[in-house]
Coordinates of C-alpha atoms and ligand atoms in Angstrom, one line a residue:
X23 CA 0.0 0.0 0.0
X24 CA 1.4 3.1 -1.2
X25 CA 1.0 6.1 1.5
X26 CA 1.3 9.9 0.4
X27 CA 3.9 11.1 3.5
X28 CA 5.5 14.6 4.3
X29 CA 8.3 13.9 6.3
X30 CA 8.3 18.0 6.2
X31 CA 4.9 18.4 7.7
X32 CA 4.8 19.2 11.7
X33 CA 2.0 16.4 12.0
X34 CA 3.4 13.8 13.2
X35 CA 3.8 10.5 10.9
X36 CA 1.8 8.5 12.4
X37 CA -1.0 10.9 12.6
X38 CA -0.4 11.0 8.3
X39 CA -0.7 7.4 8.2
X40 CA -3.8 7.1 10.6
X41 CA -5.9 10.2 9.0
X42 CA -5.2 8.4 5.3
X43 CA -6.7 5.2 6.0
X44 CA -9.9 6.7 7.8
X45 CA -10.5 8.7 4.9
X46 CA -10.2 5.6 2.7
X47 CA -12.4 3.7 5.1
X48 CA -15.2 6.5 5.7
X49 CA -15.1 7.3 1.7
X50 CA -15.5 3.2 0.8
X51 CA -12.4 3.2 -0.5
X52 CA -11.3 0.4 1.9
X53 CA -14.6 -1.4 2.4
X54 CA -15.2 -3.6 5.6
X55 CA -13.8 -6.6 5.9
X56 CA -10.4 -5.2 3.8
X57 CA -7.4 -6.6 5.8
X58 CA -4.9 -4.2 6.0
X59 CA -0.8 -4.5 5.5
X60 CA 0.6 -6.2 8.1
X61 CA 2.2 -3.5 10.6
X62 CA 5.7 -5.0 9.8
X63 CA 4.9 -4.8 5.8
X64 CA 3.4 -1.6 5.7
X65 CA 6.3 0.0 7.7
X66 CA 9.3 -1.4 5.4
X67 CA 7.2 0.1 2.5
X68 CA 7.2 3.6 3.9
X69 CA 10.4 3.3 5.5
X70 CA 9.0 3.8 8.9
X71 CA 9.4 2.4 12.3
X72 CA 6.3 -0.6 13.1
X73 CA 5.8 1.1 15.7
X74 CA 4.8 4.2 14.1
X75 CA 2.3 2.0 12.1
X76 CA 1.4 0.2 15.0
X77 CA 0.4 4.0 16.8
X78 CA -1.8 4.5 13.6
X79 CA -3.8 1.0 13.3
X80 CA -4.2 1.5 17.5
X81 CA -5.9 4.7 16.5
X82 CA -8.4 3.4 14.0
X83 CA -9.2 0.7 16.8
X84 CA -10.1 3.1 19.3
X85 CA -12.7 4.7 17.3
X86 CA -13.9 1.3 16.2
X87 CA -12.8 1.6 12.6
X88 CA -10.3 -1.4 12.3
X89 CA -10.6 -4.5 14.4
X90 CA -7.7 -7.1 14.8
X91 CA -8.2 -10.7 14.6
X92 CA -5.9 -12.6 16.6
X93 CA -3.2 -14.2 14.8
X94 CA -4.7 -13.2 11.6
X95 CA -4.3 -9.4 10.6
X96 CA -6.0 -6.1 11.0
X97 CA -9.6 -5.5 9.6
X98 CA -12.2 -2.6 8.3
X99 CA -15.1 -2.6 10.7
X100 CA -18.4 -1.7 9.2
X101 CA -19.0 2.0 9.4
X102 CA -20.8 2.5 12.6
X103 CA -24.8 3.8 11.8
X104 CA -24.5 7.7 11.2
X105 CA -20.7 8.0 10.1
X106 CA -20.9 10.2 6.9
X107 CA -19.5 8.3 4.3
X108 CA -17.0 10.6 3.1
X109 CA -15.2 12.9 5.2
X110 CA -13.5 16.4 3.7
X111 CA -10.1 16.7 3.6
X112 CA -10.1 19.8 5.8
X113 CA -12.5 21.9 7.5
X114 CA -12.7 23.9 4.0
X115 CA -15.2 24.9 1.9
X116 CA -15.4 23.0 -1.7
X117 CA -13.4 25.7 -4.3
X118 CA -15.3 27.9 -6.6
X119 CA -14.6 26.4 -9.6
X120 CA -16.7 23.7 -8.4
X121 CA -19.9 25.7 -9.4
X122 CA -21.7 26.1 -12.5
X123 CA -19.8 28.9 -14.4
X124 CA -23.2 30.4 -16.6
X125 CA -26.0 30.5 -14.2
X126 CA -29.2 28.2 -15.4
X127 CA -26.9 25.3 -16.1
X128 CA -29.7 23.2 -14.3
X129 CA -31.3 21.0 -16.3
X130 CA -30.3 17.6 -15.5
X131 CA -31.0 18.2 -11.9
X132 CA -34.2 17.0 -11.0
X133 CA -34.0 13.4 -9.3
X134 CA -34.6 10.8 -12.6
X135 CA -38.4 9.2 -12.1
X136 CA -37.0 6.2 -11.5
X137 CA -35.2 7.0 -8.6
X138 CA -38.0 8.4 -6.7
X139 CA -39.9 5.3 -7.5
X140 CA -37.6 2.9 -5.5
X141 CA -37.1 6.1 -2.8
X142 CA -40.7 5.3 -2.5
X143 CA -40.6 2.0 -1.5
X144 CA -43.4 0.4 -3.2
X145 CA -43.1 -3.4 -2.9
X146 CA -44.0 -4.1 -6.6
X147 CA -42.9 -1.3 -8.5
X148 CA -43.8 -0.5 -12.4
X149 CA -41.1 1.9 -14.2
X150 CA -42.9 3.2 -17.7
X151 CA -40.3 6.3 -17.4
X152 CA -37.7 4.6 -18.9
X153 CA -35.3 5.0 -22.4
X154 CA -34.7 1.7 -23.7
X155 CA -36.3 -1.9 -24.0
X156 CA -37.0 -5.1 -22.1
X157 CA -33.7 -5.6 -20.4
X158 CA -35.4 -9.2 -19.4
X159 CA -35.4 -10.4 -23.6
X160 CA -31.8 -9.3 -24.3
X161 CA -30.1 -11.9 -26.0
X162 CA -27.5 -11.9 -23.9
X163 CA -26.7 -15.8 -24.2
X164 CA -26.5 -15.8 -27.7
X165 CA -23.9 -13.0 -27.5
X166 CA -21.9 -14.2 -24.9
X167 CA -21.2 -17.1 -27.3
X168 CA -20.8 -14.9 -29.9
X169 CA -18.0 -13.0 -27.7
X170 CA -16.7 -16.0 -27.3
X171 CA -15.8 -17.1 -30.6
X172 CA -14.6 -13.3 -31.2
X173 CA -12.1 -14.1 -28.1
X174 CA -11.0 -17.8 -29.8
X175 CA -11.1 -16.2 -33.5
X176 CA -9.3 -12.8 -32.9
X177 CA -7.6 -13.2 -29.5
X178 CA -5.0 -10.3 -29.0
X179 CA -6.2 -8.1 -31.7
X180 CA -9.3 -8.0 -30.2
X181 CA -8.1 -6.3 -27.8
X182 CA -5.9 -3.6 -28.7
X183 CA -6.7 0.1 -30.0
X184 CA -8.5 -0.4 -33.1
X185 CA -9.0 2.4 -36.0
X186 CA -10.1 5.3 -34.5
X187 CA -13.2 5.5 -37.2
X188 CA -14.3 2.1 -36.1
X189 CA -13.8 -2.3 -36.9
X190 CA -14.0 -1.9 -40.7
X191 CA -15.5 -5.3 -41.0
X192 CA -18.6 -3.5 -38.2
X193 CA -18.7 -0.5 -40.7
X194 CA -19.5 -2.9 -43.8
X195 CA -22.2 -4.5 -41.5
X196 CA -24.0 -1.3 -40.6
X197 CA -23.9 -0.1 -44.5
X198 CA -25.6 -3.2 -45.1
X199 CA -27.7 -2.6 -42.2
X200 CA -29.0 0.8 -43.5
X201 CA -29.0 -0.4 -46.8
X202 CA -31.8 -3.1 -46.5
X203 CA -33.6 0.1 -44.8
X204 CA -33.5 2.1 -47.8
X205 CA -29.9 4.3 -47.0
X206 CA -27.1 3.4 -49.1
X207 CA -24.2 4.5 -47.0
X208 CA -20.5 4.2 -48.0
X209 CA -18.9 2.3 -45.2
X210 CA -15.9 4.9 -45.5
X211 CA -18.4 7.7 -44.4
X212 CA -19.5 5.6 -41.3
X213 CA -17.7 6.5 -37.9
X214 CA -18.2 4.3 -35.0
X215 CA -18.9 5.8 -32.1
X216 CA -19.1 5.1 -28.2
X217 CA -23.3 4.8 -28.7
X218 CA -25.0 8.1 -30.7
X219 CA -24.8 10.3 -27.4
X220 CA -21.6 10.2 -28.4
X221 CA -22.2 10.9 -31.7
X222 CA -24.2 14.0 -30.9
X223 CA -21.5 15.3 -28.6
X224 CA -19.2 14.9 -31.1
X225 CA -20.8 17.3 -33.5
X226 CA -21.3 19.6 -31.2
X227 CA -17.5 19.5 -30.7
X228 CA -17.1 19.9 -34.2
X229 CA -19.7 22.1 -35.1
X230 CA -21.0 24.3 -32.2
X231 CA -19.2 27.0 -30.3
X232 CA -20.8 28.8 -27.0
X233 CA -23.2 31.2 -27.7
X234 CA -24.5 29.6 -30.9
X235 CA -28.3 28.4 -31.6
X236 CA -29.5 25.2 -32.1
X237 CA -33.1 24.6 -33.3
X238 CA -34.9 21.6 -32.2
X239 CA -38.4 19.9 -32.0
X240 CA -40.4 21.0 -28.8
X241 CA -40.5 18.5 -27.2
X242 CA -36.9 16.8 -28.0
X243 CA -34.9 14.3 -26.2
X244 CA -34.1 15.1 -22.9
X245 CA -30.0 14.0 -23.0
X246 CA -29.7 16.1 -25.9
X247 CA -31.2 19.5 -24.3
X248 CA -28.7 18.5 -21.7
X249 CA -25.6 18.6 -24.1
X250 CA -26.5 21.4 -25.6
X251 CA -26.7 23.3 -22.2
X252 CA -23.5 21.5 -21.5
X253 CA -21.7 23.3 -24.3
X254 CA -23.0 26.4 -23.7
X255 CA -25.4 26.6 -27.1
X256 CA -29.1 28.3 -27.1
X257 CA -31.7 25.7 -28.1
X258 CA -34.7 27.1 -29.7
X259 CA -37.7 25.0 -29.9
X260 CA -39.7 24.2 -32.8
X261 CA -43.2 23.3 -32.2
X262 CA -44.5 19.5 -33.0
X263 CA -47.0 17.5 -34.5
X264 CA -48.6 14.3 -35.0
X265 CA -46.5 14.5 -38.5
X266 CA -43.2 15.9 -36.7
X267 CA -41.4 19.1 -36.5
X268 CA -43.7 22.2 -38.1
X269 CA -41.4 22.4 -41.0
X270 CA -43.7 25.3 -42.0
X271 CA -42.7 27.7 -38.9
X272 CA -39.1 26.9 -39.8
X273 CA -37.9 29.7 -41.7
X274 CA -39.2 32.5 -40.2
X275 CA -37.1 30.9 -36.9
X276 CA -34.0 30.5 -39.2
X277 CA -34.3 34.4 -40.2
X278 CA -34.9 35.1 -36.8
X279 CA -32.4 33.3 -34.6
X280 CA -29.4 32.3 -37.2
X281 CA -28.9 28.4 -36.2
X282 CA -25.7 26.9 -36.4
X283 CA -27.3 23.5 -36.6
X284 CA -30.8 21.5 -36.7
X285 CA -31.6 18.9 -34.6
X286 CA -34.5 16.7 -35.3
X287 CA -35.6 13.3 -34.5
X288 CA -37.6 12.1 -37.5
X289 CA -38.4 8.8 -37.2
X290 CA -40.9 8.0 -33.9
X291 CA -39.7 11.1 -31.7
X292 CA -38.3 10.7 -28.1
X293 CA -40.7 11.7 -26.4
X294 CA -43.7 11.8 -28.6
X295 CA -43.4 8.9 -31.1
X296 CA -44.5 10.6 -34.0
X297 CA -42.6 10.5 -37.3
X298 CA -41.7 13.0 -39.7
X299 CA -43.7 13.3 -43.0
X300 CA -42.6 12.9 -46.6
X301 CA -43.5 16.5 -47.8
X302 CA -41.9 17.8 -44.3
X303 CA -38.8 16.2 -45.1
X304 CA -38.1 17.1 -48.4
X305 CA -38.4 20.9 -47.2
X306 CA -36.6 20.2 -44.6
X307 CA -34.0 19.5 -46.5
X308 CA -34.5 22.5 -49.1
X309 CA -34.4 24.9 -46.4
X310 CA -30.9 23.2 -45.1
X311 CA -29.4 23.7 -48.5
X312 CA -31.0 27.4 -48.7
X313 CA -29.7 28.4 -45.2
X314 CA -26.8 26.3 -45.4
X315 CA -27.6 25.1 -41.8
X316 CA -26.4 21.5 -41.1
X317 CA -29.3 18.9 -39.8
X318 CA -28.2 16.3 -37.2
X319 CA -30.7 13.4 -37.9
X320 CA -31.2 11.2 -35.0
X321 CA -32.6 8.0 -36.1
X322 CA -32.6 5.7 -32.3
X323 CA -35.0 3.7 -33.4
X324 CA -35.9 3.7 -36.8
X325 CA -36.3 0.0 -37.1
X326 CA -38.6 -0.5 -34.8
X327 CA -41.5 -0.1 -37.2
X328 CA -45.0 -2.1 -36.1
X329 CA -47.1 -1.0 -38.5
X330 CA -47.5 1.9 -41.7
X331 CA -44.9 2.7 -44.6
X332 CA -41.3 4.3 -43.4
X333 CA -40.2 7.1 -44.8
X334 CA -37.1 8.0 -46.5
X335 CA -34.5 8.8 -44.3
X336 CA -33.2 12.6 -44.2
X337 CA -30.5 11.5 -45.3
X338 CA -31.4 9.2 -47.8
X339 CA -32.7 13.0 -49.5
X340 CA -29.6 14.5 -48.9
X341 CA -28.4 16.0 -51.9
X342 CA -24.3 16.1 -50.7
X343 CA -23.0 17.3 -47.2
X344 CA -26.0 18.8 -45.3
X345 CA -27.1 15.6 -43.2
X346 CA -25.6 14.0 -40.6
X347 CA -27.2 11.0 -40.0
X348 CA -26.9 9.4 -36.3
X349 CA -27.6 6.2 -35.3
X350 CA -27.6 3.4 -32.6
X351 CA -27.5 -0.4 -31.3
X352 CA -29.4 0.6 -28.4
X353 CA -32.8 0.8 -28.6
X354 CA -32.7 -1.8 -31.4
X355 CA -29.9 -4.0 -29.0
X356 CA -28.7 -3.3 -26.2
X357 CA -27.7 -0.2 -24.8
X358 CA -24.4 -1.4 -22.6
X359 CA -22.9 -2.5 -25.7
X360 CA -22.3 1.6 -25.9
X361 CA -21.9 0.9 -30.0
X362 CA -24.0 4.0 -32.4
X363 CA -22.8 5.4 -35.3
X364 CA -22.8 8.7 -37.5
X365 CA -22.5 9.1 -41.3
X366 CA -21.3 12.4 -42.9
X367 CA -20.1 12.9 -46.4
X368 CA -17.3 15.5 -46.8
X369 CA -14.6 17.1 -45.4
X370 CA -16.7 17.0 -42.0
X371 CA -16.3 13.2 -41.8
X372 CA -12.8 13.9 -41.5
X373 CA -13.2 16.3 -38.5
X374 CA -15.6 14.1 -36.5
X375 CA -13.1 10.9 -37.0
X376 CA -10.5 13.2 -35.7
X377 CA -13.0 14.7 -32.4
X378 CA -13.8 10.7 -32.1
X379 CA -9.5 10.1 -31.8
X380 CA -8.9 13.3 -28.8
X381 CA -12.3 12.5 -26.9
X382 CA -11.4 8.3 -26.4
X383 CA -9.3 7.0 -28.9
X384 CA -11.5 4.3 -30.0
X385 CA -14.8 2.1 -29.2
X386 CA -14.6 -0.8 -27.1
X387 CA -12.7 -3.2 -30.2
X388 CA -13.8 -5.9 -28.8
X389 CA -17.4 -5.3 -28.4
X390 CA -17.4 -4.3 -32.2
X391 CA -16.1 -7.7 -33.3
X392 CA -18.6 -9.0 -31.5
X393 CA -21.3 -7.2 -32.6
X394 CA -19.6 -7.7 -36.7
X395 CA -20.2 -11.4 -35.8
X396 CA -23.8 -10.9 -34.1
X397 CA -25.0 -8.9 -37.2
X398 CA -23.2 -10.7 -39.8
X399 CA -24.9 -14.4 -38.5
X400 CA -28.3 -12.6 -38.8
X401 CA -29.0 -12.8 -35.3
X402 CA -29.5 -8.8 -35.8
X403 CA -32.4 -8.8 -37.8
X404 CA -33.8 -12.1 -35.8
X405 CA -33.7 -10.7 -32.6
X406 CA -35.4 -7.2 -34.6
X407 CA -38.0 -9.6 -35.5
X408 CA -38.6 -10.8 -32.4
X409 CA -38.8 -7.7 -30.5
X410 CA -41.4 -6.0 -33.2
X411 CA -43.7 -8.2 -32.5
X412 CA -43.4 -8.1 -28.7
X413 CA -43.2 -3.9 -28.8
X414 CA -46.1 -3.8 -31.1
X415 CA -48.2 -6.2 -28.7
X416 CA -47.3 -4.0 -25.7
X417 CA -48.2 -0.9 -27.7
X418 CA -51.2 -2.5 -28.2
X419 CA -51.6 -3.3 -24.3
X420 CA -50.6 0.4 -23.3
X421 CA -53.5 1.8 -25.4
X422 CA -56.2 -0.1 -24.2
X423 CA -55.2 0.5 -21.0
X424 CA -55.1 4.1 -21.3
X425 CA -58.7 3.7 -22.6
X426 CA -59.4 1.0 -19.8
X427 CA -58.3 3.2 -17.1
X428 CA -57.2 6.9 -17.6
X429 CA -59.7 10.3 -17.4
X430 CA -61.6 10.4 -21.2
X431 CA -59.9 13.8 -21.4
X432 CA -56.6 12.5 -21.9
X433 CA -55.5 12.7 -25.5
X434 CA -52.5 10.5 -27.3
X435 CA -52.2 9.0 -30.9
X436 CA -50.7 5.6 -30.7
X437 CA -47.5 5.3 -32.1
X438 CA -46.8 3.4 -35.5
X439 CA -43.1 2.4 -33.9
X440 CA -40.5 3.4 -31.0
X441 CA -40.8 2.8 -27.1
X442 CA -42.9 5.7 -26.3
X443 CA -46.4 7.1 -26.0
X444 CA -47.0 10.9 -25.3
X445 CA -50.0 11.9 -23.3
X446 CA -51.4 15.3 -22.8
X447 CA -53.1 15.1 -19.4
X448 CA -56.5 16.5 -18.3
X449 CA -56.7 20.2 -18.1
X450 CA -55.3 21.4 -15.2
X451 CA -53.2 18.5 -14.2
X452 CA -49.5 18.8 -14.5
X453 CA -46.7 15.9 -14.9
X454 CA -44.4 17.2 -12.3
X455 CA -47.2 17.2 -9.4
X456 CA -48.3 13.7 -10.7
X457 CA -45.3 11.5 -10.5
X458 CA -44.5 11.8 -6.5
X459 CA -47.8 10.3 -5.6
X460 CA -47.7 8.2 -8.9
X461 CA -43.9 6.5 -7.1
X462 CA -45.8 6.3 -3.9
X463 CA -48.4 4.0 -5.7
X464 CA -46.0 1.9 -7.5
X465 CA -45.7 3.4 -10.7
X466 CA -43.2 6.0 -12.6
X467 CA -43.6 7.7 -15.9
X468 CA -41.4 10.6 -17.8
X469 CA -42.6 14.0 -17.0
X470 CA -43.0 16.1 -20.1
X471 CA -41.5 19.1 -18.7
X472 CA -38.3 17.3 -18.8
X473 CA -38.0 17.1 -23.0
X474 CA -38.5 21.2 -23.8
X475 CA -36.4 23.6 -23.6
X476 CA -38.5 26.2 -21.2
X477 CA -39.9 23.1 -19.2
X478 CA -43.3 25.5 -18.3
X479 CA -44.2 24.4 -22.0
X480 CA -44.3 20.5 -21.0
X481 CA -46.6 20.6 -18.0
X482 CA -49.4 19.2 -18.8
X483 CA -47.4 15.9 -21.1
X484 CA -46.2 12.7 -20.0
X485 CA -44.4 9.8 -21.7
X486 CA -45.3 6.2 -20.9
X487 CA -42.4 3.8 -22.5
X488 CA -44.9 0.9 -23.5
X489 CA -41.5 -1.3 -24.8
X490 CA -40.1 -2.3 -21.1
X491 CA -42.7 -3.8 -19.6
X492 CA -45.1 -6.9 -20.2
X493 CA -48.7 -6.7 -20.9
X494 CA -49.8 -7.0 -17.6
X495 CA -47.5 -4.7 -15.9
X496 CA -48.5 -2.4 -18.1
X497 CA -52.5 -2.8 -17.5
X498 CA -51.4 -2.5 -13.7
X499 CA -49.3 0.1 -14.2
X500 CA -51.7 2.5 -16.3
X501 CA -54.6 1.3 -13.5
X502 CA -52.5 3.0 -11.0
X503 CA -52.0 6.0 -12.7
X504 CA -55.7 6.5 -13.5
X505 CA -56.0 6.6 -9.7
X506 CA -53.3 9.0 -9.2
X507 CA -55.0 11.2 -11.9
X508 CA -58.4 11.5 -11.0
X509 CA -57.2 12.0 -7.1
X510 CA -55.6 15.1 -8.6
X511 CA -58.5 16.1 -10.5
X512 CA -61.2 15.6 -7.7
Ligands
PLP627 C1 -33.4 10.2 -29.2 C2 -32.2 9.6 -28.6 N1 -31.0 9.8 -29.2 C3 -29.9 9.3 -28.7 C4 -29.9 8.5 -27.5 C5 -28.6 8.0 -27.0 O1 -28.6 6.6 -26.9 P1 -27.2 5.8 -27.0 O2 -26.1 6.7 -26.6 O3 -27.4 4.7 -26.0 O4 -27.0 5.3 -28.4 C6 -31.1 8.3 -26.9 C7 -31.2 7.5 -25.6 O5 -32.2 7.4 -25.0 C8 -32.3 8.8 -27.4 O6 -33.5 8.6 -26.9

């Protein structure tokens, strides 16, 4: 055990050696039961006297944070009840740089809805507030095997740095990926990157300086409001739908608030689930080439179509250089994999492969081998398969429920695709006030106010994700929510 020592300092050694393991011990550094150094080792190590370590571990004893076992060694006691887990360094005061530098960096903030619901205790909890799928059905058998033989086939090169723009064999896999979805992407173009919030951070690296506007649907993903506050850009909101972003009420923003970027989610919105139309798109894209504005297309879960006739993607339109088209194995997968991708054509590939290299090097190589051998087997588009029919089944589940159990005077329109269904709550009613009492009965949900950018404009909106949860909980779930709802309406 290496110990940090002045041998200049007026406190004494011992004292140095003592307060350093108490603050490993009361910060969980050195967790109960850790044996420490022999007195005799530790000593030769830091070129003390044992005695000197023996005055420390004595110390700890007396206020009952190390116990000694006869003829065995010296122990971490649990922490005694109360004993703040982490003790400052010195009776100071954390240093300013420690707070937010712009004031109103406060978005992300708020306690996450599924954290209140296990604060609240309830013995069978329901958690609709959620991002992803049905943690239960991934195939995580299947792909340990599949890591497996990775591991046998590749062995050491699996596990060294890779090419900063990703596994070229994975690259060829998502062109032909995209391609059977109607986007023929040049494996060159595609970067790999650490899943697409990555991807998005990127281009903001690249593209985005303080101080600039971004537009975006209102309401947009929540993560993404929190980057762009992170890097210090304006977000401007662009109201929303049943068809997507009002394409029409663009230009008159563009004139007014001179974006450096657009960021849009066309293809079954976080949080709303609607998709972009045809005639949207296309003038979109016209008024991207007329502004020369970039668009960030985020397509999470574009695959995850249950019913109706996809569109083309944004990028599939692009006529050179004004999309850049984001995607992940996330929604679609699994979301520890941490595996997305972008697509850019032009010199701005070349700048976001480079942004990739400073912010970490590369993506996990070996988890891209693996997933190169997941897709390439077809065990992709099986397991895509699979879960369409389950989502579109729960979908199904969620909206009778809603119609089972919640007020007549909420309105939704049931998704074609995606993970989530937007509700616009009774008049009167707002998200925020709901979801305490909602945890306290066993049941969470996304509060819209969380996915605009002035959060007043979400109030009365909540998303339910349909995708992570099976029939049942979901009929139990929603029956609980009615409850909370017409309590707050009485
Ligand atoms: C719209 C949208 N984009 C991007 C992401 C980021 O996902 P990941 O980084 O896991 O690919 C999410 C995650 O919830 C999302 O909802």
């Amino acid at each position: 055990m290496r110990i940090p020592l002045d041998r200049q300092s007026t406190t004494p050694l011992y004292r140095q050696v003592e307060d350093y393991l108490r603050r490993g011990i009361r910060s969980g550094s050195l967790p109960s039961e850790t044996r420490l150094p022999a007195s005799r080792t530790l000593a030769r190590d830091l070129g003390l006297n044992r005695l000197t370590v023996e005055t420390a571990y004595a110390g700890l004893e007396a206020e009952g944070l190390v116990y000694s076992r006869q003829g065995s060694g010296t122990y971490v006691a649990a922490l005694p009840p109360g004993l703040p887990q982490t003790a400052p360094a010195a009776d100071l005061p954390w240093p300013r740089w420690h707070q937010p530098a712009r004031p109103g960096a406060h978005r992300s903030n708020d306690p996450a809805p599924s954290d209140l619901l296990l604060a609240a205790g309830h013995p069978d909890p329901i958690d609709l507030s959620g991002g992803a799928g049905d943690i239960r059905h991934f195939p995580a058998d299947e792909f340990r095997k599949v890591m497996q033989g990775v591991m046998r086939r590749d062995d050491l090169a699996a596990l060294d740095y890779g090419d900063r723009r990703g596994y070229t064999p994975l690259r060829s896999a998502i062109a032909q990926v995209t391609a059977s979805q109607g986007l023929a992407l040049n494996p060159e173009g595609i970067l790999v990157t650490s899943g697409s919030q990555q991807a998005l951070s990127l281009v903001c690296q690249v593209l985005l300086s303080p101080g600039d506007t971004v537009l975006v649907e209102a309401p947009t993903y929540a993560s993404a409001l929190d980057l762009f506050e992170l890097c210090g850009v304006n977000t401007v909101g662009i109201p929303t739908d049943e068809h997507g972003m009002q394409v029409e009420t663009l230009e008159a923003k563009i004139r007014l608030h001179h974006p450096r970027l657009i960021y849009t989610i066309p293809n079954f919105s976080n949080p709303t689930g609607a998709c972009l139309s045809g005639a949207r798109r296309r003038q979109l894209i016209a008024l991207a080439g007329q502004f020369d504005i970039p668009i960030l297309e985020d397509d999470f879960v574009g695959d995850l179509r249950y019913e109706g006739r996809a569109q083309p993607a944004l990028k599939a339109l692009d006529p050179g250089g004004r999309v850049i088209y984001v995607s992940t194995f996330s929604k679609m997968l699994m979301p520890g994999l941490r595996v997305g991708f972008l697509t850019a054509d032009g010199p701005v590939y070349e700048r976001l492969a480079e942004a990739k290299r400073v912010t970490d090097l590369t993506t996990s190589g070996l988890v891209q081998r693996a997933l190169e051998a997941y897709v390439t087997i077809g065990r992709y588009q099986a397991f895509l398969r699979r879960s369409c029919q389950r989502y579109r089944r729960r979908r199904d589940a969620l909206v009778s429920a809603i119609h089972q159990h919640l007020p007549s005077e909420v309105c939704f329109g049931p998704p074609q695709g995606g993970l989530f269904v937007w509700l616009r709550l009774p008049e009167g009613v707002r998200g925020d006030d709901l979801l305490p009492e909602a945890c306290q009965r066993g049941v969470a949900f996304a509060p819209g106010s969380r996915f605009f950018v002035d959060p007043a404009d979400g109030e009365s909106f909540i998303r339910l994700n349909f995708a992570c949860q099976p029939p049942e909980h979901l009929q139990e779930g929603v029956r609980r929510l009615g409850e909370v709802m017409r309590n707050s309406i009485r």
